[in-house]
GROMACS .gro file of C-alpha atoms in nm:
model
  417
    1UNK     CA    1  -1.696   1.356   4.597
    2UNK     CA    2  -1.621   1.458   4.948
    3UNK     CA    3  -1.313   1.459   5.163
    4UNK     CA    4  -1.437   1.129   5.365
    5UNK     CA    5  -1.644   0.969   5.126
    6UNK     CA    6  -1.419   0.676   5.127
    7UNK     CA    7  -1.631   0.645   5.466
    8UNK     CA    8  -1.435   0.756   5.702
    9UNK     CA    9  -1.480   1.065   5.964
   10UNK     CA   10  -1.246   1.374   6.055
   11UNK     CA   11  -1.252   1.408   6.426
   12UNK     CA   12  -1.460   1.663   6.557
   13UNK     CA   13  -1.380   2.012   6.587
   14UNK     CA   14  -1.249   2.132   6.964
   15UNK     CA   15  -1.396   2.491   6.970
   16UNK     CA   16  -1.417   2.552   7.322
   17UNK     CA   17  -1.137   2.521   7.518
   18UNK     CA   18  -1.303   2.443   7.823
   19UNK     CA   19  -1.431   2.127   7.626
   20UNK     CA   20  -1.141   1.980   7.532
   21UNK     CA   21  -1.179   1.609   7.691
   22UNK     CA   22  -1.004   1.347   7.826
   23UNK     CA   23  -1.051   1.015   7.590
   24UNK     CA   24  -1.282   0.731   7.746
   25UNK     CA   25  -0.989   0.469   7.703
   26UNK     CA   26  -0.726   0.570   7.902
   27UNK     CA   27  -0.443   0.326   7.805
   28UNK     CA   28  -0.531   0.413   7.447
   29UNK     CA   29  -0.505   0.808   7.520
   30UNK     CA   30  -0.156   0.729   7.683
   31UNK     CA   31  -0.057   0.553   7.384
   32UNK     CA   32  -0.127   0.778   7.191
   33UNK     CA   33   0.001   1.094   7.353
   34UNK     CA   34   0.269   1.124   7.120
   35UNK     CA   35   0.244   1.206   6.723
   36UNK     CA   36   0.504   0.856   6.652
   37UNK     CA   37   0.307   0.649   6.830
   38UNK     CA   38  -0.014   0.793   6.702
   39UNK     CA   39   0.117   0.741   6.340
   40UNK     CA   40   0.114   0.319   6.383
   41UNK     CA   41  -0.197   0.298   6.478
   42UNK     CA   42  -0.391   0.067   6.265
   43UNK     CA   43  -0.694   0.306   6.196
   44UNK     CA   44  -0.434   0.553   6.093
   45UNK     CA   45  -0.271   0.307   5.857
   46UNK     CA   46  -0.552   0.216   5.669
   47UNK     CA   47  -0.734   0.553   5.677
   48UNK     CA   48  -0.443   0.691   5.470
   49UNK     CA   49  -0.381   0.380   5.283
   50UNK     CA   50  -0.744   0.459   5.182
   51UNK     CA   51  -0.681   0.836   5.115
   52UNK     CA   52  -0.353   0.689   4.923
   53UNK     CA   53  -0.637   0.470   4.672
   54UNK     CA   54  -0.879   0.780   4.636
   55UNK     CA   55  -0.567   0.984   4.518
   56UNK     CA   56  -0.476   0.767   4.260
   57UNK     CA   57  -0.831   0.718   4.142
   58UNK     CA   58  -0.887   1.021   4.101
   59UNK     CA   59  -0.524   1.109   3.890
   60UNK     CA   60  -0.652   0.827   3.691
   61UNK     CA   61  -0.998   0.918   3.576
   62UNK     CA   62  -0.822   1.278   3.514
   63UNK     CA   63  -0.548   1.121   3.275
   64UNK     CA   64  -0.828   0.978   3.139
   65UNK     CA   65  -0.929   1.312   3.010
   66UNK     CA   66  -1.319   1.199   2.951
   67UNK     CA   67  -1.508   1.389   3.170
   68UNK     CA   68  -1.671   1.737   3.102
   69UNK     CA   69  -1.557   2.080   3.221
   70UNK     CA   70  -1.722   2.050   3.572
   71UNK     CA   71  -1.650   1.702   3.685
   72UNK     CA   72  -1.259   1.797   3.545
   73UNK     CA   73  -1.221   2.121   3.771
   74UNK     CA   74  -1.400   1.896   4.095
   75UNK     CA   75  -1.157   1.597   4.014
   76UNK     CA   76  -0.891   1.864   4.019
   77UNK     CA   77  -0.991   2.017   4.333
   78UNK     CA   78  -1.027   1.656   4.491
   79UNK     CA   79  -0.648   1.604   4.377
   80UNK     CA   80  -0.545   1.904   4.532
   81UNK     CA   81  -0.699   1.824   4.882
   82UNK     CA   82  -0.624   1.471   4.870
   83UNK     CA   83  -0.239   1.548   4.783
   84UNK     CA   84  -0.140   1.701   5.096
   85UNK     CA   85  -0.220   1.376   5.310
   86UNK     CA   86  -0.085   1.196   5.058
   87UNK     CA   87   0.223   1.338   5.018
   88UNK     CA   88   0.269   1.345   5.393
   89UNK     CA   89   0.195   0.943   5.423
   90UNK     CA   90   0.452   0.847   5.136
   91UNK     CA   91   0.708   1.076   5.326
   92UNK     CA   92   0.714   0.909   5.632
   93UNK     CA   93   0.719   0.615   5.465
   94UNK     CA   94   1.004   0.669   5.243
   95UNK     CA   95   1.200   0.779   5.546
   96UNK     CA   96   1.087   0.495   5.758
   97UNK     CA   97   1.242   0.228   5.473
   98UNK     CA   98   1.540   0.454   5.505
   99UNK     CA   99   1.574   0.409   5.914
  100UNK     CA  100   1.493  -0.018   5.835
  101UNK     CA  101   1.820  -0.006   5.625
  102UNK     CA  102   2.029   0.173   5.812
  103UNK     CA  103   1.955  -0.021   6.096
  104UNK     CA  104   2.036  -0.351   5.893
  105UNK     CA  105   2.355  -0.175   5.830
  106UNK     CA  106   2.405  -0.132   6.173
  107UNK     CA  107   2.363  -0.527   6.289
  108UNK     CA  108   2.662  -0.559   6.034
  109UNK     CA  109   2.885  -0.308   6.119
  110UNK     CA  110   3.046  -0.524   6.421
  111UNK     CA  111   3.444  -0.525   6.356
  112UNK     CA  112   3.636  -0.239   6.517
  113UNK     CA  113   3.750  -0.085   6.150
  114UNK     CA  114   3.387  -0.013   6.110
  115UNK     CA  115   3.308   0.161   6.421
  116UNK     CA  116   3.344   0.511   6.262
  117UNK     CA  117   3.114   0.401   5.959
  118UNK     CA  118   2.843   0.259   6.281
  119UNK     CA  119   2.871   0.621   6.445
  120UNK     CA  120   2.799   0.770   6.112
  121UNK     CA  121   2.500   0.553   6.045
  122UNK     CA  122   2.364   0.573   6.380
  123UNK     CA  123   2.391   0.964   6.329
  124UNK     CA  124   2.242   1.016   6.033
  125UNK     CA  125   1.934   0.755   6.173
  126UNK     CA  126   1.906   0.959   6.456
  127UNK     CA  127   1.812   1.261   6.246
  128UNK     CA  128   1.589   1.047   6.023
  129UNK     CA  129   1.387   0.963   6.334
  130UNK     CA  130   1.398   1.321   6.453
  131UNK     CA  131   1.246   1.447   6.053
  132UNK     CA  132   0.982   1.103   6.070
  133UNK     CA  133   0.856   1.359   6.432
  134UNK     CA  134   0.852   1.616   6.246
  135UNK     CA  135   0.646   1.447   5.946
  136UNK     CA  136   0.410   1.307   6.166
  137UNK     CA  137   0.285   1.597   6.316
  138UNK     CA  138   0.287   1.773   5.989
  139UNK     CA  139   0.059   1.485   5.885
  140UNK     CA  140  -0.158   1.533   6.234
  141UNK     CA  141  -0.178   1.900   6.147
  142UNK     CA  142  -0.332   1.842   5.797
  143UNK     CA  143  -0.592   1.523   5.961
  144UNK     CA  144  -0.722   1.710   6.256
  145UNK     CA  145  -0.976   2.017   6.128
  146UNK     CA  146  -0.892   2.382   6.174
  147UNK     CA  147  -1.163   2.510   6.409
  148UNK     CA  148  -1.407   2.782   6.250
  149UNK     CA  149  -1.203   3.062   6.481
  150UNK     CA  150  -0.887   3.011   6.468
  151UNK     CA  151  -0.812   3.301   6.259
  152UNK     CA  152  -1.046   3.509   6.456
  153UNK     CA  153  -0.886   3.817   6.663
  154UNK     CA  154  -0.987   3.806   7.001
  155UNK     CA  155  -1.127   4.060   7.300
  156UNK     CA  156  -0.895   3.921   7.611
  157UNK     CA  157  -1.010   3.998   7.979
  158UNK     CA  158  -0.828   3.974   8.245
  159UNK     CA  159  -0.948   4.022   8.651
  160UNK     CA  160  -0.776   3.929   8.955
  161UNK     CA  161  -0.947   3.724   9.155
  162UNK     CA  162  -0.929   3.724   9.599
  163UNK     CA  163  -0.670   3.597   9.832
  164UNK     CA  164  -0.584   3.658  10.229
  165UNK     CA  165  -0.352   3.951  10.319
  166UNK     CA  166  -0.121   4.132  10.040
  167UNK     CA  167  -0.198   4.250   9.704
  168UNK     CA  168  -0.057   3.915   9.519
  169UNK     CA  169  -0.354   3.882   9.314
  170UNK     CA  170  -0.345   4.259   9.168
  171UNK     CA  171   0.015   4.253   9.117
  172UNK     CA  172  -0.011   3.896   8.934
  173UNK     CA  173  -0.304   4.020   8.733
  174UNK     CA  174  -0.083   4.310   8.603
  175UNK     CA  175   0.220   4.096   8.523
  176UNK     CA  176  -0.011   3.838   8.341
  177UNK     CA  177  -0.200   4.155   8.107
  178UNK     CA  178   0.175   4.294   8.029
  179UNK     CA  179   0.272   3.872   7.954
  180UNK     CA  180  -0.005   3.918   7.715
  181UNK     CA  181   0.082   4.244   7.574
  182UNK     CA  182   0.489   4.130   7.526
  183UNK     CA  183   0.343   3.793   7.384
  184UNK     CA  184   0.112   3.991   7.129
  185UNK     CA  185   0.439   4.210   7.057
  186UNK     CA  186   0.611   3.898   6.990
  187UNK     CA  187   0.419   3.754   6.729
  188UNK     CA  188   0.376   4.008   6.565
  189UNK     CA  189  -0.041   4.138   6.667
  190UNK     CA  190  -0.162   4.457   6.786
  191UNK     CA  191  -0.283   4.499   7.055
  192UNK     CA  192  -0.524   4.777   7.143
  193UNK     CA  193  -0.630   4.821   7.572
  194UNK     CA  194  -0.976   4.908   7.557
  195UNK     CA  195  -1.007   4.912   7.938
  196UNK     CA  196  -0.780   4.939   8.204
  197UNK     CA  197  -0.890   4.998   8.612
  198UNK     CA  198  -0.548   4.991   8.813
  199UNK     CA  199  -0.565   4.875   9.162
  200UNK     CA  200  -0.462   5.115   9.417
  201UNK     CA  201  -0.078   4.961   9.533
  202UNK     CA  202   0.023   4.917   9.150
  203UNK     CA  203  -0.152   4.633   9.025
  204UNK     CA  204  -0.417   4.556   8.850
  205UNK     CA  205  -0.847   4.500   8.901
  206UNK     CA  206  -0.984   4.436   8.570
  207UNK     CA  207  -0.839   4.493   8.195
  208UNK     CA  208  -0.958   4.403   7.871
  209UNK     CA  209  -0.783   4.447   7.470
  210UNK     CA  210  -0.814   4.383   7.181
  211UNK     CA  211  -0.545   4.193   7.020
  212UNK     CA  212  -0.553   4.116   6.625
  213UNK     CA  213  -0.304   3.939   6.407
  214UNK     CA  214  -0.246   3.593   6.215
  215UNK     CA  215  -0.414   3.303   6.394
  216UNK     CA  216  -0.490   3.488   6.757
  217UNK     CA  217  -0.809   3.252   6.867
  218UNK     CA  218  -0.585   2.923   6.748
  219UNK     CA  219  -0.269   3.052   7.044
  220UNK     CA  220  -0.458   3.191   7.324
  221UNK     CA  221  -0.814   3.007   7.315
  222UNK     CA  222  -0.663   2.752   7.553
  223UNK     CA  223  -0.509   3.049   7.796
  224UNK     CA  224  -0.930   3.144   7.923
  225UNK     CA  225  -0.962   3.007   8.280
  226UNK     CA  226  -0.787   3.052   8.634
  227UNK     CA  227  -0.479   3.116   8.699
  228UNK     CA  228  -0.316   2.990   9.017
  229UNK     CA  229   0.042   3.247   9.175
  230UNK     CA  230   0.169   3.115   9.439
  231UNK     CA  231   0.438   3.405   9.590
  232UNK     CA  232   0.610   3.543   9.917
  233UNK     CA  233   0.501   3.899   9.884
  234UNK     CA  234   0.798   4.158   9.815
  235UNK     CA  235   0.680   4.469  10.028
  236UNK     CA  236   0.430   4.548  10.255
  237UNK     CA  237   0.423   4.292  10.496
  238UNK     CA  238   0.502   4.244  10.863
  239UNK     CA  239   0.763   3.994  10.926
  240UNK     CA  240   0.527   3.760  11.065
  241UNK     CA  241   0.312   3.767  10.691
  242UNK     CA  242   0.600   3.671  10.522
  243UNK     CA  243   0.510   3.347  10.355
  244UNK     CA  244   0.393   3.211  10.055
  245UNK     CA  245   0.054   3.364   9.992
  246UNK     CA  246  -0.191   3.239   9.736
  247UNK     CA  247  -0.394   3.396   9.543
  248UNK     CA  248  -0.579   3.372   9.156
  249UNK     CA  249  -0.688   3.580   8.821
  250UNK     CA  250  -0.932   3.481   8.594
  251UNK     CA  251  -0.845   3.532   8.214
  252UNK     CA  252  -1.155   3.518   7.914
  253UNK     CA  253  -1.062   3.479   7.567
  254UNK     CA  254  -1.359   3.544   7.326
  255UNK     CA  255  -1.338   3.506   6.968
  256UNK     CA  256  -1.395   3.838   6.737
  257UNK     CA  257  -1.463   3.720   6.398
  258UNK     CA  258  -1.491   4.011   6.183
  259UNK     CA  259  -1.807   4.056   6.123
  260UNK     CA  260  -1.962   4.005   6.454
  261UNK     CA  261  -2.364   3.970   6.357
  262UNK     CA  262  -2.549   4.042   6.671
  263UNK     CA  263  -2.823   4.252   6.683
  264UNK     CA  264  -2.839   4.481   6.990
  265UNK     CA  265  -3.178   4.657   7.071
  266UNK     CA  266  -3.067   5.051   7.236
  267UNK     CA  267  -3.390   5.009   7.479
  268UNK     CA  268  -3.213   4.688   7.620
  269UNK     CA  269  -2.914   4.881   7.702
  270UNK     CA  270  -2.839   5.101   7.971
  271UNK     CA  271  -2.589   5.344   7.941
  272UNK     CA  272  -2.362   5.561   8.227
  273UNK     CA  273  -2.101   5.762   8.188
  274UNK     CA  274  -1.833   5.836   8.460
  275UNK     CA  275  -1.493   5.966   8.469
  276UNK     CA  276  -1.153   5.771   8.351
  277UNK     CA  277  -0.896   5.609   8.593
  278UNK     CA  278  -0.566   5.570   8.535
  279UNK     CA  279  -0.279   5.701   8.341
  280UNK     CA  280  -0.432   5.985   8.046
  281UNK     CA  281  -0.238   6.321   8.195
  282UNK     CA  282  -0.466   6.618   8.208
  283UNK     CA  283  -0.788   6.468   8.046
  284UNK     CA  284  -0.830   6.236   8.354
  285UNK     CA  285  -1.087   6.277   8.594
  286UNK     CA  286  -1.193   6.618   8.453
  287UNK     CA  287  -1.446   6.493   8.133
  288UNK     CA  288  -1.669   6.173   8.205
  289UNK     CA  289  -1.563   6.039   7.878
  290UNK     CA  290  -1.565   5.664   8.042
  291UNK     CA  291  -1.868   5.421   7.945
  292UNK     CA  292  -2.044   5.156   8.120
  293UNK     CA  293  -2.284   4.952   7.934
  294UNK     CA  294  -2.502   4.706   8.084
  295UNK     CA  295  -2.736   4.514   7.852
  296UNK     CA  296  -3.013   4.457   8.079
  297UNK     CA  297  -3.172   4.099   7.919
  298UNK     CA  298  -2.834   3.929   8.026
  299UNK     CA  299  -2.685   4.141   8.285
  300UNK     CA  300  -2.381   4.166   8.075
  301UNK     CA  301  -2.173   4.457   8.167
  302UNK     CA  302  -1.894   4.621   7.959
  303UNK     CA  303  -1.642   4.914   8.045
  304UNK     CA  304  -1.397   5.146   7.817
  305UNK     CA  305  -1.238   5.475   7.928
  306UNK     CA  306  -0.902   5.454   7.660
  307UNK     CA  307  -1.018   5.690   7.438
  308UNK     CA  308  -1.116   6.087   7.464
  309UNK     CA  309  -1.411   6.063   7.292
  310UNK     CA  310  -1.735   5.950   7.460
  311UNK     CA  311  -1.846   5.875   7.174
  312UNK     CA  312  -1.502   5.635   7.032
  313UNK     CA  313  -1.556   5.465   7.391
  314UNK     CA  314  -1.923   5.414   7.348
  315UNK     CA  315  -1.860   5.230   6.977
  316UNK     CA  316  -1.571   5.018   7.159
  317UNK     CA  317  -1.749   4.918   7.451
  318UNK     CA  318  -2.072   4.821   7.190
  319UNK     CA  319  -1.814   4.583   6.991
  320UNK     CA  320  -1.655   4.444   7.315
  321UNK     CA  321  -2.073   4.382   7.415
  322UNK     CA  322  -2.142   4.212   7.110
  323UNK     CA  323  -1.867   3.988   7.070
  324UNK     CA  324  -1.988   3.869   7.459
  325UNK     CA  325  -2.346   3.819   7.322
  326UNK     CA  326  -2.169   3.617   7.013
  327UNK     CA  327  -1.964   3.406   7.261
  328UNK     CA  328  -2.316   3.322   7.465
  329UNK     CA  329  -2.455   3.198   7.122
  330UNK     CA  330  -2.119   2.998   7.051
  331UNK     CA  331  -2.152   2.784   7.424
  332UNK     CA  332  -2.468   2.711   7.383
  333UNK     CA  333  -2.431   2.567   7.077
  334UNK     CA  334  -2.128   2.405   7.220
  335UNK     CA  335  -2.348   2.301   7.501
  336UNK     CA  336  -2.576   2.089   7.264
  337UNK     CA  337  -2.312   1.991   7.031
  338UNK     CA  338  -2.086   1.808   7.296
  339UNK     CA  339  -2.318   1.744   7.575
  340UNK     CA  340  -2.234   1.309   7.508
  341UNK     CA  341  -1.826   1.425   7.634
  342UNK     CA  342  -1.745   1.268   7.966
  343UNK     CA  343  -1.456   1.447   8.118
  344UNK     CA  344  -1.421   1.828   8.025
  345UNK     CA  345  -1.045   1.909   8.069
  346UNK     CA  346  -1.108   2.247   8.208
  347UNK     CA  347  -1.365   2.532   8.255
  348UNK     CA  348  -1.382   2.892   8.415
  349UNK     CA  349  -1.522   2.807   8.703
  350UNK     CA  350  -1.347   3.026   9.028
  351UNK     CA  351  -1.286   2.700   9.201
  352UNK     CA  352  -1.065   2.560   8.925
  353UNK     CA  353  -0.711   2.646   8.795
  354UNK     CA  354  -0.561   2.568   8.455
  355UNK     CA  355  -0.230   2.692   8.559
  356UNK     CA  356   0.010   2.763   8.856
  357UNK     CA  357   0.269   3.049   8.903
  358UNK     CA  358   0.496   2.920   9.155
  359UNK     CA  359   0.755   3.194   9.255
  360UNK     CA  360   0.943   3.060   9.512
  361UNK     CA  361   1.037   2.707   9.284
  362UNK     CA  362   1.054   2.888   8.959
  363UNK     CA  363   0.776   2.692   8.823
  364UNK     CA  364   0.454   2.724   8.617
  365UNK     CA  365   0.291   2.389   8.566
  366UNK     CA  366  -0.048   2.397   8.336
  367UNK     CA  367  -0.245   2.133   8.539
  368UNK     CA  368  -0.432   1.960   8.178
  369UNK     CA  369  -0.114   1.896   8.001
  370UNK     CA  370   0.073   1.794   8.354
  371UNK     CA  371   0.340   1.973   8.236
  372UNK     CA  372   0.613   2.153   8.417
  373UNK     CA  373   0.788   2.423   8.273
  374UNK     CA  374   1.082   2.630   8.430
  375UNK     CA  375   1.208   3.024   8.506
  376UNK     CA  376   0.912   3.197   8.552
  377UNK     CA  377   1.017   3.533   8.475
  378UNK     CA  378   1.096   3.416   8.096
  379UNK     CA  379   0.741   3.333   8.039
  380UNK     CA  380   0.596   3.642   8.184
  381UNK     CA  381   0.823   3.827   7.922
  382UNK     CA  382   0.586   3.711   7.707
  383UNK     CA  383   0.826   3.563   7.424
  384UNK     CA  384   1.005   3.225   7.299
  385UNK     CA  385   0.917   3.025   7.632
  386UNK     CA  386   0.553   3.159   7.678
  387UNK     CA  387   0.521   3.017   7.349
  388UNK     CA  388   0.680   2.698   7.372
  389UNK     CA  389   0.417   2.655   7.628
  390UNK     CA  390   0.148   2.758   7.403
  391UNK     CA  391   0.247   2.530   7.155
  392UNK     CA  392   0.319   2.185   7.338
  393UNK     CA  393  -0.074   2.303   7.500
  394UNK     CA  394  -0.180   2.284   7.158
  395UNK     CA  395   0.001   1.953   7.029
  396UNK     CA  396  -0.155   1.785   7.308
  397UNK     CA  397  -0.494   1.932   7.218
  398UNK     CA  398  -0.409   1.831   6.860
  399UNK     CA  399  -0.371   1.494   6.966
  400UNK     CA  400  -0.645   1.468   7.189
  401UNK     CA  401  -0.878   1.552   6.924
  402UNK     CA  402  -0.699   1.269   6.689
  403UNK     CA  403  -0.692   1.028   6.966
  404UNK     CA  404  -1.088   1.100   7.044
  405UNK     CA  405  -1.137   1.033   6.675
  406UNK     CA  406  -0.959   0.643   6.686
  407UNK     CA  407  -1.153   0.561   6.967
  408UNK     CA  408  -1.460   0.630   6.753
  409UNK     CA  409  -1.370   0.458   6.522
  410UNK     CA  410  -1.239   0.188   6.760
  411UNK     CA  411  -1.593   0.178   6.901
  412UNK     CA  412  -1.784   0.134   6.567
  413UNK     CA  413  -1.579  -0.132   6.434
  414UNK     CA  414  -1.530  -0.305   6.803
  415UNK     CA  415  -1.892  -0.292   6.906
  416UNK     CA  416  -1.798  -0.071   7.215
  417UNK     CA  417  -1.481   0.131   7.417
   0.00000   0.00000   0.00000
């Protein structure tokens, strides 16, 4: 007895970022754009009234006590499972009859000896409607699949990109790897640099790290793409170049599951060594401990230099080449599974931003989400408001994928979207 056999499907899992769409009925999409609205919905409704049925099924034929060892522990399991959306449905419900009365209550309350008891009531429903919010997207949580990765730890890159005059894009590129660093530091993940190339006027060319912890993949899968700063440079300008300058950085978030299973064949490898760069006191530039691997079949290239050892660096740099090789595999599955989307939200592409840094209005707006959020210099701490961000990027995602499902379903039953 499975999950859905009451016929209906879970929406489909959003792996890749870069694929997370916009739905093909737009006033539906907007409708549904919030978790309250999303919870009327008619194919919600009866979905869980369904789920609802199944569960009590199921406690029956267990009450019943006359099936065997087997079918008891699978009934039990199905219980379990079952429970959670159940649970969740009656909830909201129960709290929803709760808001109906006290807005009864309210028509009634008209005379001006009751206008303390209408406050009180109109209080107490306004934090009844704030916990049925909270309900729902507990409930949207438990409908919408976890992705396979989610708990994966992650190898993050991060390279600035080109702009005209000043060093904006090396100098963003830093602050962004250190955002990244604070934000690891924040939640609680570790986070290991496995290469670092500083550009020459204190910024930043290229990094990369490896950052582990609860649920890494699930918070910064949706960070891989362009990033857009928009700044009047602080030094090193004429007069006459001081203006806002443009200029982008490219971050690549690629899932590490823990046992990465990719063969790699030495003869398709080349392998140079060459001296370290950057902060390392005596040891630097004086041992060519550094190691650049190219794997010649894909033209992948890979760089580490953090550790003494030639031989730590080579083992880092193989893991950092493999888990590229295992994200190849990944998009081109992708590629086949969700070929039939029609809008991706995003991708990697140079000539597309997911996000804009703008200095000079104290602004960062993440262009999918059209969202604006305010003082810049919080979020590139890294902490509470970086991950505010994070997390109203993945409600929306959340309810994208929900949203994508109802239209489905919309489509089957409707003959068309």
């Amino acid at each position: 007895m499975g999950l859905h056999s009451c016929g209906f499907g879970r929406p489909k899992s959003l792996l890749d970022p870069a694929r997370l769409t916009l739905s093909c009925n737009g006033q539906l999409r907007k409708k549904h754009q919030d978790s309250r609205a999303l919870w009327k919905h008619e194919a919600v409704q009866k979905y869980l009234e369904t789920l609802s049925k199944e569960y009590q099924e199921v406690s029956h034929l267990l009450d019943a006590d006359s099936k065997n060892d087997f079918e008891q522990r699978t009934l039990r399991r199905r219980r379990a499972d079952l429970s959670r959306f159940v649970t969740a449905f009656q909830e909201i419900k129960e709290a929803e009859r709760e808001v109906q009365e006290l807005e009864t209550m309210c028509r009634e309350l008209d005379s001006r000896d009751e206008k303390q008891l209408l406050e009180l009531a109109l209080e107490e429903k306004e934090t009844l409607d704030k916990k049925i919010n909270t309900l729902c997207r507990k409930l949207f949580q438990l409908l919408v699949p976890k992705e396979k990765y989610d708990k994966s730890h992650v190898i993050l890159e991060v390279t600035a990109g080109r702009t005209t005059g000043g060093d904006i894009c090396q100098q963003f590129t830093k602050e962004m790897f250190e955002m990244y660093q604070n934000y690891a530091d924040y939640k609680r993940w570790t986070f290991d640099v496995l290469n670092y190339t500083p550009a020459e006027i204190g910024g930043l060319h290229h990094a990369a790290a490896h950052i582990s912890g609860d649920d890494v993949y699930r918070h910064l899968k949706y960070e891989g793409g362009t990033h857009r700063v928009q700044r009047i440079p602080e030094t090193g300008l004429s007069s006459r170049m001081q203006r806002i300058h443009t200029g982008t950085m490219s971050v690549i978030v690629l899932p590490q599951p823990e046992e990465v299973d990719v063969k790699v064949d030495p003869r398709d490898l080349r392998v140079d060594t060459f001296r370290s760069k950057g902060a390392g006191g005596q040891h630097v530039n004086k041992t060519d401990s550094a190691v650049r691997i190219v794997h010649l079949p894909t033209g992948l290239v890979v760089e580490c230099q953090q550790e003494r050892s030639q031989l730590k660096n080579k083992e880092i740099a193989l893991q950092m080449l493999r888990a590229k090789l295992y994200q190849q595999i990944i998009e081109k599955q992708l590629s086949q599974e969700q070929s039939a989307r029609k809008l991706q939200l995003g991708t990697r592409a140079q000539s597309e931003r997911i996000r804009t840094y703008n200095f000079t209005q104290d602004r960062v707006t993440d262009h999918r989400i059209a969202h604006d959020a305010r003082n810049i210099k919080e979020i590139l701490s890294g902490k509470e408001e970086l991950d505010k961000l994070i997390n109203r990027l993945l409600e929306f995602a959340e309810m994208e994928a929900l949203t994508e499902y109802l239209e489905n379903l919309q489509s089957v039953e409707g003959g068309g979207c």
